Short mmCIF file of C-alpha atoms and ligand atoms in Angstrom, two decimals:
data_model
loop_
_atom_site.label_atom_id
_atom_site.label_comp_id
_atom_site.label_asym_id
_atom_site.label_seq_id
_atom_site.Cartn_x
_atom_site.Cartn_y
_atom_site.Cartn_z
CA MET A 1 -35.35 -14.33 -11.10
CA LYS A 2 -36.59 -11.22 -9.24
CA THR A 3 -39.95 -12.69 -8.54
CA LEU A 4 -38.79 -15.90 -7.48
CA PHE A 5 -36.36 -14.36 -5.47
CA TYR A 6 -38.85 -12.58 -3.28
CA HIS A 7 -41.50 -15.30 -3.21
CA VAL A 8 -38.47 -17.36 -1.78
CA VAL A 9 -38.04 -14.49 0.76
CA ALA A 10 -41.42 -14.29 1.87
CA ALA A 11 -41.66 -17.89 2.14
CA ALA A 12 -38.73 -17.93 4.19
CA ALA A 13 -39.16 -15.17 6.64
CA PRO A 14 -41.68 -16.58 9.35
CA ILE A 15 -39.31 -19.59 9.67
CA LEU A 16 -36.25 -17.54 9.56
CA ILE A 17 -38.01 -15.60 12.58
CA LEU A 18 -38.82 -18.52 14.27
CA LEU A 19 -35.44 -20.14 14.90
CA GLY A 20 -34.40 -16.90 15.35
CA ALA A 21 -31.90 -16.39 12.46
CA ASN A 22 -31.09 -13.54 10.21
CA THR A 23 -33.94 -12.04 8.21
CA ASN A 24 -32.19 -11.37 5.20
CA GLY A 25 -34.38 -13.61 3.31
CA VAL A 26 -31.95 -16.30 1.65
CA GLY A 27 -29.21 -16.14 3.84
CA ALA A 28 -26.92 -14.31 1.55
CA GLN A 29 -23.94 -13.40 2.61
CA LEU A 30 -22.55 -9.27 2.51
CA ASP A 31 -20.40 -9.34 -0.68
CA THR A 32 -23.10 -11.63 -2.59
CA LEU A 33 -25.58 -9.14 -1.60
CA ALA A 34 -23.30 -6.19 -2.29
CA LYS A 35 -22.72 -7.56 -5.94
CA ARG A 36 -26.22 -7.68 -6.45
CA ALA A 37 -26.54 -4.02 -5.31
CA GLY A 38 -24.79 -3.63 -8.31
CA LYS A 39 -21.42 -2.77 -6.13
CA VAL A 40 -18.03 -4.13 -6.77
CA TYR A 41 -17.37 -5.59 -3.49
CA PHE A 42 -17.86 -5.59 0.34
CA GLY A 43 -14.53 -5.80 2.40
CA SER A 44 -12.70 -6.03 5.61
CA ALA A 45 -9.72 -5.00 6.99
CA VAL A 46 -7.18 -7.23 8.65
CA ASP A 47 -4.22 -7.16 10.66
CA ASN A 48 -1.42 -10.06 10.62
CA PRO A 49 -0.96 -11.44 14.26
CA GLU A 50 -5.23 -11.99 13.93
CA LEU A 51 -4.24 -14.89 10.85
CA GLY A 52 -3.12 -17.01 13.23
CA ASP A 53 -6.74 -17.41 14.89
CA LEU A 54 -8.21 -20.05 12.63
CA PRO A 55 -12.31 -19.46 13.03
CA TYR A 56 -11.54 -15.96 12.36
CA LYS A 57 -9.64 -16.79 9.61
CA THR A 58 -12.39 -19.12 8.15
CA LEU A 59 -14.93 -16.52 8.09
CA LEU A 60 -12.64 -13.36 6.43
CA SER A 61 -11.60 -16.11 3.65
CA ASN A 62 -15.22 -16.59 2.97
CA ALA A 63 -15.45 -14.50 -0.37
CA SER A 64 -19.59 -14.60 -0.38
CA GLU A 65 -19.10 -12.72 2.85
CA PHE A 66 -16.08 -10.44 2.00
CA GLY A 67 -14.96 -9.88 -1.67
CA GLN A 68 -11.50 -7.37 -0.49
CA LEU A 69 -9.41 -7.48 2.15
CA THR A 70 -7.31 -4.15 3.17
CA ALA A 71 -3.89 -4.73 5.08
CA GLY A 72 -4.77 -2.79 8.34
CA ASN A 73 -1.12 -1.73 9.26
CA SER A 74 2.00 -4.10 7.66
CA LEU A 75 1.83 -1.76 4.39
CA LYS A 76 2.12 1.12 6.31
CA TRP A 77 5.82 3.24 6.12
CA GLU A 78 7.36 2.21 9.37
CA THR A 79 6.84 -1.16 8.33
CA VAL A 80 7.17 -1.40 4.76
CA GLN A 81 10.23 1.11 4.58
CA PRO A 82 11.84 1.38 8.41
CA ALA A 83 15.20 2.38 6.73
CA ARG A 84 15.61 4.45 3.69
CA GLY A 85 15.44 2.02 0.53
CA THR A 86 15.23 -1.29 3.10
CA TYR A 87 11.71 -2.32 2.08
CA ASN A 88 9.79 -4.76 4.32
CA PHE A 89 6.62 -6.26 2.13
CA ALA A 90 6.45 -9.68 4.60
CA GLY A 91 3.23 -8.97 6.26
CA GLY A 92 1.43 -7.19 3.17
CA ASP A 93 2.60 -10.05 1.28
CA GLU A 94 0.73 -12.31 3.32
CA ILE A 95 -2.39 -10.97 3.24
CA LEU A 96 -1.91 -10.18 -0.38
CA ALA A 97 -1.66 -14.16 -0.95
CA LEU A 98 -4.37 -14.58 1.15
CA ALA A 99 -6.53 -12.10 -1.18
CA LYS A 100 -5.52 -13.96 -4.07
CA GLN A 101 -6.32 -17.60 -2.42
CA ASN A 102 -9.70 -16.79 -1.66
CA ARG A 103 -10.08 -14.80 -5.08
CA GLN A 104 -10.78 -11.05 -2.98
CA LEU A 105 -9.47 -7.95 -4.15
CA PHE A 106 -6.88 -6.31 -2.40
CA ARG A 107 -6.82 -2.75 -1.29
CA GLY A 108 -3.06 -0.95 -0.31
CA HIS A 109 -3.06 1.48 2.88
CA THR A 110 -1.25 3.41 2.29
CA CYS A 111 1.84 5.36 0.40
CA VAL A 112 2.02 8.64 2.00
CA TRP A 113 0.55 9.70 5.72
CA HIS A 114 1.75 11.52 8.18
CA SER A 115 1.02 8.78 11.09
CA GLN A 116 2.90 5.55 11.32
CA LEU A 117 5.69 6.94 9.06
CA ALA A 118 9.32 5.79 9.92
CA PRO A 119 11.28 8.44 11.70
CA TRP A 120 13.70 8.62 8.98
CA VAL A 121 11.61 10.70 6.71
CA GLU A 122 10.80 13.53 8.92
CA ALA A 123 14.10 13.83 10.84
CA GLY A 124 16.10 13.78 7.67
CA ARG A 125 15.08 17.15 7.02
CA PHE A 126 14.90 16.48 3.53
CA SER A 127 15.44 19.44 0.31
CA ALA A 128 11.75 19.33 -1.65
CA LYS A 129 14.32 17.34 -4.46
CA GLU A 130 14.98 14.73 -2.16
CA LEU A 131 11.66 14.34 -0.69
CA THR A 132 9.98 14.39 -3.99
CA ALA A 133 12.44 11.57 -4.82
CA ILE A 134 11.36 9.45 -1.76
CA ILE A 135 7.76 9.77 -2.29
CA GLU A 136 8.19 8.49 -5.76
CA ASP A 137 10.21 5.82 -4.50
CA HIS A 138 8.04 4.72 -1.95
CA CYS A 139 4.94 4.92 -3.84
CA SER A 140 6.09 3.40 -6.68
CA ARG A 141 7.28 0.30 -4.98
CA LEU A 142 4.27 -0.14 -3.00
CA VAL A 143 2.12 0.23 -5.98
CA GLY A 144 4.41 -1.74 -8.24
CA HIS A 145 4.21 -4.48 -5.93
CA CYS A 146 0.94 -4.95 -5.52
CA LYS A 147 -0.29 -4.61 -9.22
CA GLY A 148 -3.85 -4.30 -10.83
CA GLU A 149 -5.09 -3.57 -7.17
CA ILE A 150 -6.59 -0.73 -5.50
CA TRP A 151 -4.34 2.01 -3.38
CA ASP A 152 -4.80 4.90 -0.46
CA VAL A 153 -2.47 6.91 -2.51
CA VAL A 154 -2.57 9.87 0.54
CA ASN A 155 -4.05 9.43 3.83
CA GLU A 156 -6.01 11.88 5.89
CA ALA A 157 -3.84 15.05 4.09
CA PHE A 158 -6.56 17.18 5.73
CA GLU A 159 -7.58 19.08 8.89
CA ASP A 160 -11.14 18.79 10.14
CA ASP A 161 -11.44 22.48 9.51
CA GLY A 162 -10.58 22.19 5.51
CA SER A 163 -7.08 22.93 6.12
CA TYR A 164 -4.23 21.34 4.61
CA ARG A 165 -2.39 19.30 7.47
CA LYS A 166 1.31 20.45 8.47
CA SER A 167 3.09 17.17 7.85
CA VAL A 168 6.45 16.92 6.27
CA PHE A 169 5.21 16.22 2.73
CA TYR A 170 3.36 19.61 3.04
CA ASN A 171 5.50 21.68 5.00
CA THR A 172 7.98 20.58 2.44
CA LEU A 173 6.49 20.25 -0.62
CA GLY A 174 2.99 22.39 -0.61
CA THR A 175 0.23 20.70 -2.44
CA GLN A 176 2.99 19.62 -5.16
CA TYR A 177 3.38 16.17 -3.44
CA PHE A 178 -0.34 14.71 -4.19
CA GLU A 179 0.48 15.32 -8.01
CA THR A 180 4.03 13.58 -6.99
CA ALA A 181 2.40 10.41 -5.26
CA LEU A 182 -0.24 10.14 -7.45
CA ARG A 183 1.54 10.21 -10.74
CA ALA A 184 4.65 7.91 -9.50
CA ALA A 185 1.33 5.54 -8.30
CA ARG A 186 0.24 5.40 -12.05
CA LYS A 187 3.51 5.14 -13.48
CA ALA A 188 4.05 2.18 -11.25
CA ASP A 189 0.69 0.58 -12.33
CA PRO A 190 -1.53 1.65 -14.72
CA ASN A 191 -4.63 -0.41 -13.66
CA THR A 192 -4.16 0.29 -10.00
CA LYS A 193 -6.75 2.41 -8.87
CA LEU A 194 -5.95 5.28 -6.70
CA TYR A 195 -7.74 7.00 -4.31
CA LEU A 196 -7.32 9.86 -1.72
CA ASN A 197 -8.65 8.72 1.62
CA ASP A 198 -9.66 10.42 5.11
CA TYR A 199 -11.82 10.43 7.84
CA ASN A 200 -14.66 13.16 9.11
CA VAL A 201 -15.63 13.12 5.10
CA GLU A 202 -18.65 11.40 5.13
CA GLY A 203 -21.29 14.01 4.81
CA ILE A 204 -21.10 17.53 3.46
CA ASN A 205 -18.47 19.57 5.72
CA SER A 206 -15.31 21.75 5.51
CA LYS A 207 -13.13 18.76 5.31
CA SER A 208 -15.27 17.01 2.71
CA ASP A 209 -15.51 20.89 0.50
CA ALA A 210 -11.32 20.67 0.85
CA TYR A 211 -10.97 17.56 -1.13
CA TYR A 212 -14.05 18.19 -3.30
CA THR A 213 -12.21 21.23 -4.54
CA LEU A 214 -8.60 19.70 -4.39
CA ILE A 215 -9.60 16.72 -6.56
CA LYS A 216 -11.23 18.86 -8.84
CA SER A 217 -8.06 20.81 -9.36
CA LEU A 218 -6.22 17.76 -9.79
CA ILE A 219 -8.54 16.06 -12.49
CA ALA A 220 -8.26 19.64 -14.18
CA LYS A 221 -4.36 19.34 -14.55
CA LYS A 222 -4.66 15.72 -15.34
CA VAL A 223 -3.30 14.25 -12.29
CA PRO A 224 -4.53 10.64 -12.01
CA ILE A 225 -6.80 10.02 -9.67
CA ASP A 226 -9.51 7.38 -9.61
CA GLY A 227 -11.36 7.34 -6.38
CA PHE A 228 -11.90 9.05 -2.93
CA GLY A 229 -12.16 7.32 -0.11
CA VAL A 230 -14.30 8.07 2.83
CA GLN A 231 -13.25 5.80 5.90
CA GLY A 232 -16.57 6.38 7.84
CA HIS A 233 -15.44 5.52 11.86
CA LEU A 234 -18.86 6.95 12.61
CA ILE A 235 -20.54 7.03 16.17
CA VAL A 236 -24.06 5.28 17.16
CA GLY A 237 -26.75 7.97 16.30
CA GLN A 238 -24.76 10.48 14.91
CA VAL A 239 -24.24 9.40 11.39
CA PRO A 240 -24.69 12.25 8.87
CA THR A 241 -27.54 12.92 7.30
CA ASN A 242 -26.00 13.72 3.62
CA ILE A 243 -23.98 11.46 2.89
CA ARG A 244 -25.33 10.40 -0.32
CA GLU A 245 -25.21 13.92 -1.42
CA ASN A 246 -21.79 13.93 -0.63
CA PHE A 247 -20.96 10.86 -2.25
CA GLN A 248 -23.03 12.33 -5.69
CA ARG A 249 -20.85 15.28 -5.93
CA PHE A 250 -17.74 13.29 -5.95
CA ALA A 251 -19.14 10.88 -8.82
CA GLY A 252 -20.29 14.00 -10.43
CA LEU A 253 -16.64 14.96 -11.13
CA GLY A 254 -16.01 11.31 -12.61
CA ILE A 255 -14.45 9.37 -10.13
CA ASP A 256 -15.60 6.63 -7.74
CA VAL A 257 -15.84 6.63 -4.18
CA ALA A 258 -15.59 4.03 -1.56
CA ILE A 259 -16.26 3.72 2.29
CA THR A 260 -12.77 2.41 3.26
CA GLU A 261 -12.62 2.13 6.81
CA LEU A 262 -16.21 1.62 8.13
CA ASP A 263 -17.23 1.06 11.99
CA ILE A 264 -19.80 2.51 14.17
CA ARG A 265 -18.96 2.77 17.90
CA MET A 266 -21.05 2.71 21.06
CA VAL A 267 -19.92 4.04 24.41
CA LEU A 268 -20.16 0.47 26.65
CA PRO A 269 -21.88 -1.21 28.02
CA VAL A 270 -23.72 -2.58 24.99
CA THR A 271 -27.12 -2.97 25.23
CA PRO A 272 -30.22 -4.23 23.07
CA GLU A 273 -31.27 -0.36 22.32
CA LYS A 274 -27.97 0.31 21.22
CA LEU A 275 -27.56 -2.67 18.75
CA GLU A 276 -30.75 -1.63 17.33
CA GLN A 277 -29.57 2.03 16.87
CA GLN A 278 -26.51 0.58 15.20
CA LYS A 279 -28.32 -1.45 13.12
CA ARG A 280 -30.03 1.41 11.75
CA ASP A 281 -26.85 3.17 11.14
CA TYR A 282 -25.40 0.59 9.33
CA ALA A 283 -28.02 0.52 7.22
CA ALA A 284 -28.05 4.27 6.39
CA VAL A 285 -24.56 3.98 5.13
CA ILE A 286 -25.52 1.20 2.92
CA ARG A 287 -28.28 2.62 1.52
CA ALA A 288 -26.17 5.88 0.59
CA CYS A 289 -23.34 3.92 -0.97
CA LYS A 290 -26.39 1.73 -2.64
CA ALA A 291 -27.91 5.19 -3.69
CA VAL A 292 -24.95 6.61 -5.59
CA LYS A 293 -24.04 4.41 -8.87
CA ARG A 294 -19.84 5.21 -8.43
CA CYS A 295 -19.75 4.13 -4.57
CA VAL A 296 -18.06 1.10 -5.66
CA GLY A 297 -17.46 -0.74 -2.24
CA VAL A 298 -18.05 -0.58 1.23
CA THR A 299 -15.27 -2.03 3.71
CA VAL A 300 -15.19 -2.63 7.53
CA TRP A 301 -12.30 -1.87 9.67
CA ASP A 302 -11.98 -5.77 10.20
CA TYR A 303 -15.21 -7.49 10.88
CA THR A 304 -15.34 -8.30 14.36
CA ASP A 305 -15.25 -6.47 17.69
CA LYS A 306 -12.62 -9.08 18.67
CA TYR A 307 -9.87 -7.38 16.83
CA SER A 308 -11.22 -3.49 16.61
CA TRP A 309 -8.80 -0.98 17.06
CA ILE A 310 -11.68 1.10 18.87
CA PRO A 311 -11.32 0.42 22.53
CA SER A 312 -7.51 1.15 22.56
CA VAL A 313 -8.25 4.25 21.13
CA PHE A 314 -11.14 5.50 22.28
CA LYS A 315 -11.76 4.83 26.21
CA GLY A 316 -14.95 2.99 27.10
CA GLU A 317 -16.40 3.08 23.36
CA GLY A 318 -16.18 0.02 21.24
CA ALA A 319 -18.69 -3.22 19.97
CA ALA A 320 -18.12 -1.38 16.27
CA LEU A 321 -18.44 -4.03 14.22
CA PRO A 322 -21.01 -6.49 12.73
CA TRP A 323 -19.98 -9.53 14.29
CA ASP A 324 -19.07 -9.65 17.92
CA GLU A 325 -16.08 -10.63 20.11
CA LYS A 326 -17.70 -14.53 19.61
CA LEU A 327 -17.83 -14.12 15.65
CA GLN A 328 -21.20 -14.01 16.21
CA LYS A 329 -23.35 -11.63 14.14
CA LYS A 330 -24.95 -8.78 15.70
CA PRO A 331 -27.75 -6.65 14.70
CA ALA A 332 -25.76 -4.59 12.41
CA TYR A 333 -25.20 -7.51 10.13
CA ASP A 334 -28.97 -7.89 9.37
CA GLY A 335 -29.16 -3.85 8.76
CA ILE A 336 -26.10 -4.02 5.93
CA ALA A 337 -27.15 -7.07 4.48
CA SER A 338 -31.04 -5.51 4.48
CA ALA A 339 -29.69 -2.23 3.34
CA TRP A 340 -28.17 -4.00 0.13
CA LEU A 341 -31.07 -5.95 -0.39
CA SER A 342 -33.67 -2.86 -0.09
C1 NAG B 1 -19.44 -18.98 3.27
O1 NAG B 1 -20.20 -18.94 4.17
C2 NAG B 1 -21.72 -19.23 4.25
C3 NAG B 1 -22.52 -18.99 5.22
O2 NAG B 1 -22.07 -19.86 6.56
C4 NAG B 1 -21.54 -20.84 3.44
O3 NAG B 1 -23.03 -21.36 3.25
C5 NAG B 1 -20.63 -20.86 2.41
O4 NAG B 1 -20.62 -22.39 2.29
C6 NAG B 1 -19.40 -20.88 2.71
N1 NAG B 1 -18.46 -20.20 1.90
C7 NAG B 1 -17.46 -21.01 1.71
C8 NAG B 1 -16.51 -20.68 0.62
O5 NAG B 1 -16.94 -21.53 2.65
#
């Protein structure tokens, strides 16, 4: 099979180049290639309003391109429990149903996070006992609602210097809230993969060191944890060089690693040179995941520049994703494909 495959690549390559098509050989899509490389999925985040865009939705629903979907916003606390005890799963259910229909995995995002948090959680001045009960209720409702899937149970719990983020959760409960949230999630569904998730933890640094120490201590206390989610909001030309080593040390703790929100942004305008660098950068990230057995999958934070969050948050930057605004594949797409194949 392997030999035949390479023969096909060799024979097809000149024709593909002639046509200016993608050079990933047999024209296989990204989830197919990820699975061939031994991974569980290649996926994309999606936000509900985008589902009204039919060409977008059609490509998102192609399970050989995307084997996994993440609800970009609709399961965040402010949306899913806007008032105490009032749950709203409408948006999350729409994406969950789409994933099921397409036979894609679903990643829940996220139970406990300081941002996009419903104001009542901070305004309530809850005691440790009350806030513990609130976290237990919230995480068990969310995870119980999307059974058998993957969850970012705690999101962005550290500052870049490796200190604990002074959220209402930390300020009220100290580090105990990790255990509370993870145990509630596990109780709600023993089959869900439970993750901690953060940004600026791709390489080895103070922040990823802090996660390493925390996860090690959680495991020692037999707190359920299945994986470390590395968001992967990166910058063209500035991809850390020790991603593989970082992933390897978390794998060494006996947990999975996943790249959960990958995008690689550039200063606009787009130039051919920047697109080529971006292609190399995507390839480098994919190769790091490919090289570590416990790196189970990669998710881009939406797949097209049309719906990227970058321009609204980083002024003058954008073009961070593998498909452009017109849903055309960029060189980054070939970078990903060829890295899975390499
Ligand atoms: C997914 O996309 C590829 C490439 O365009 C196409 O060949 C394949 O038929 C699509 N699959 C589905 C299920 O639409």
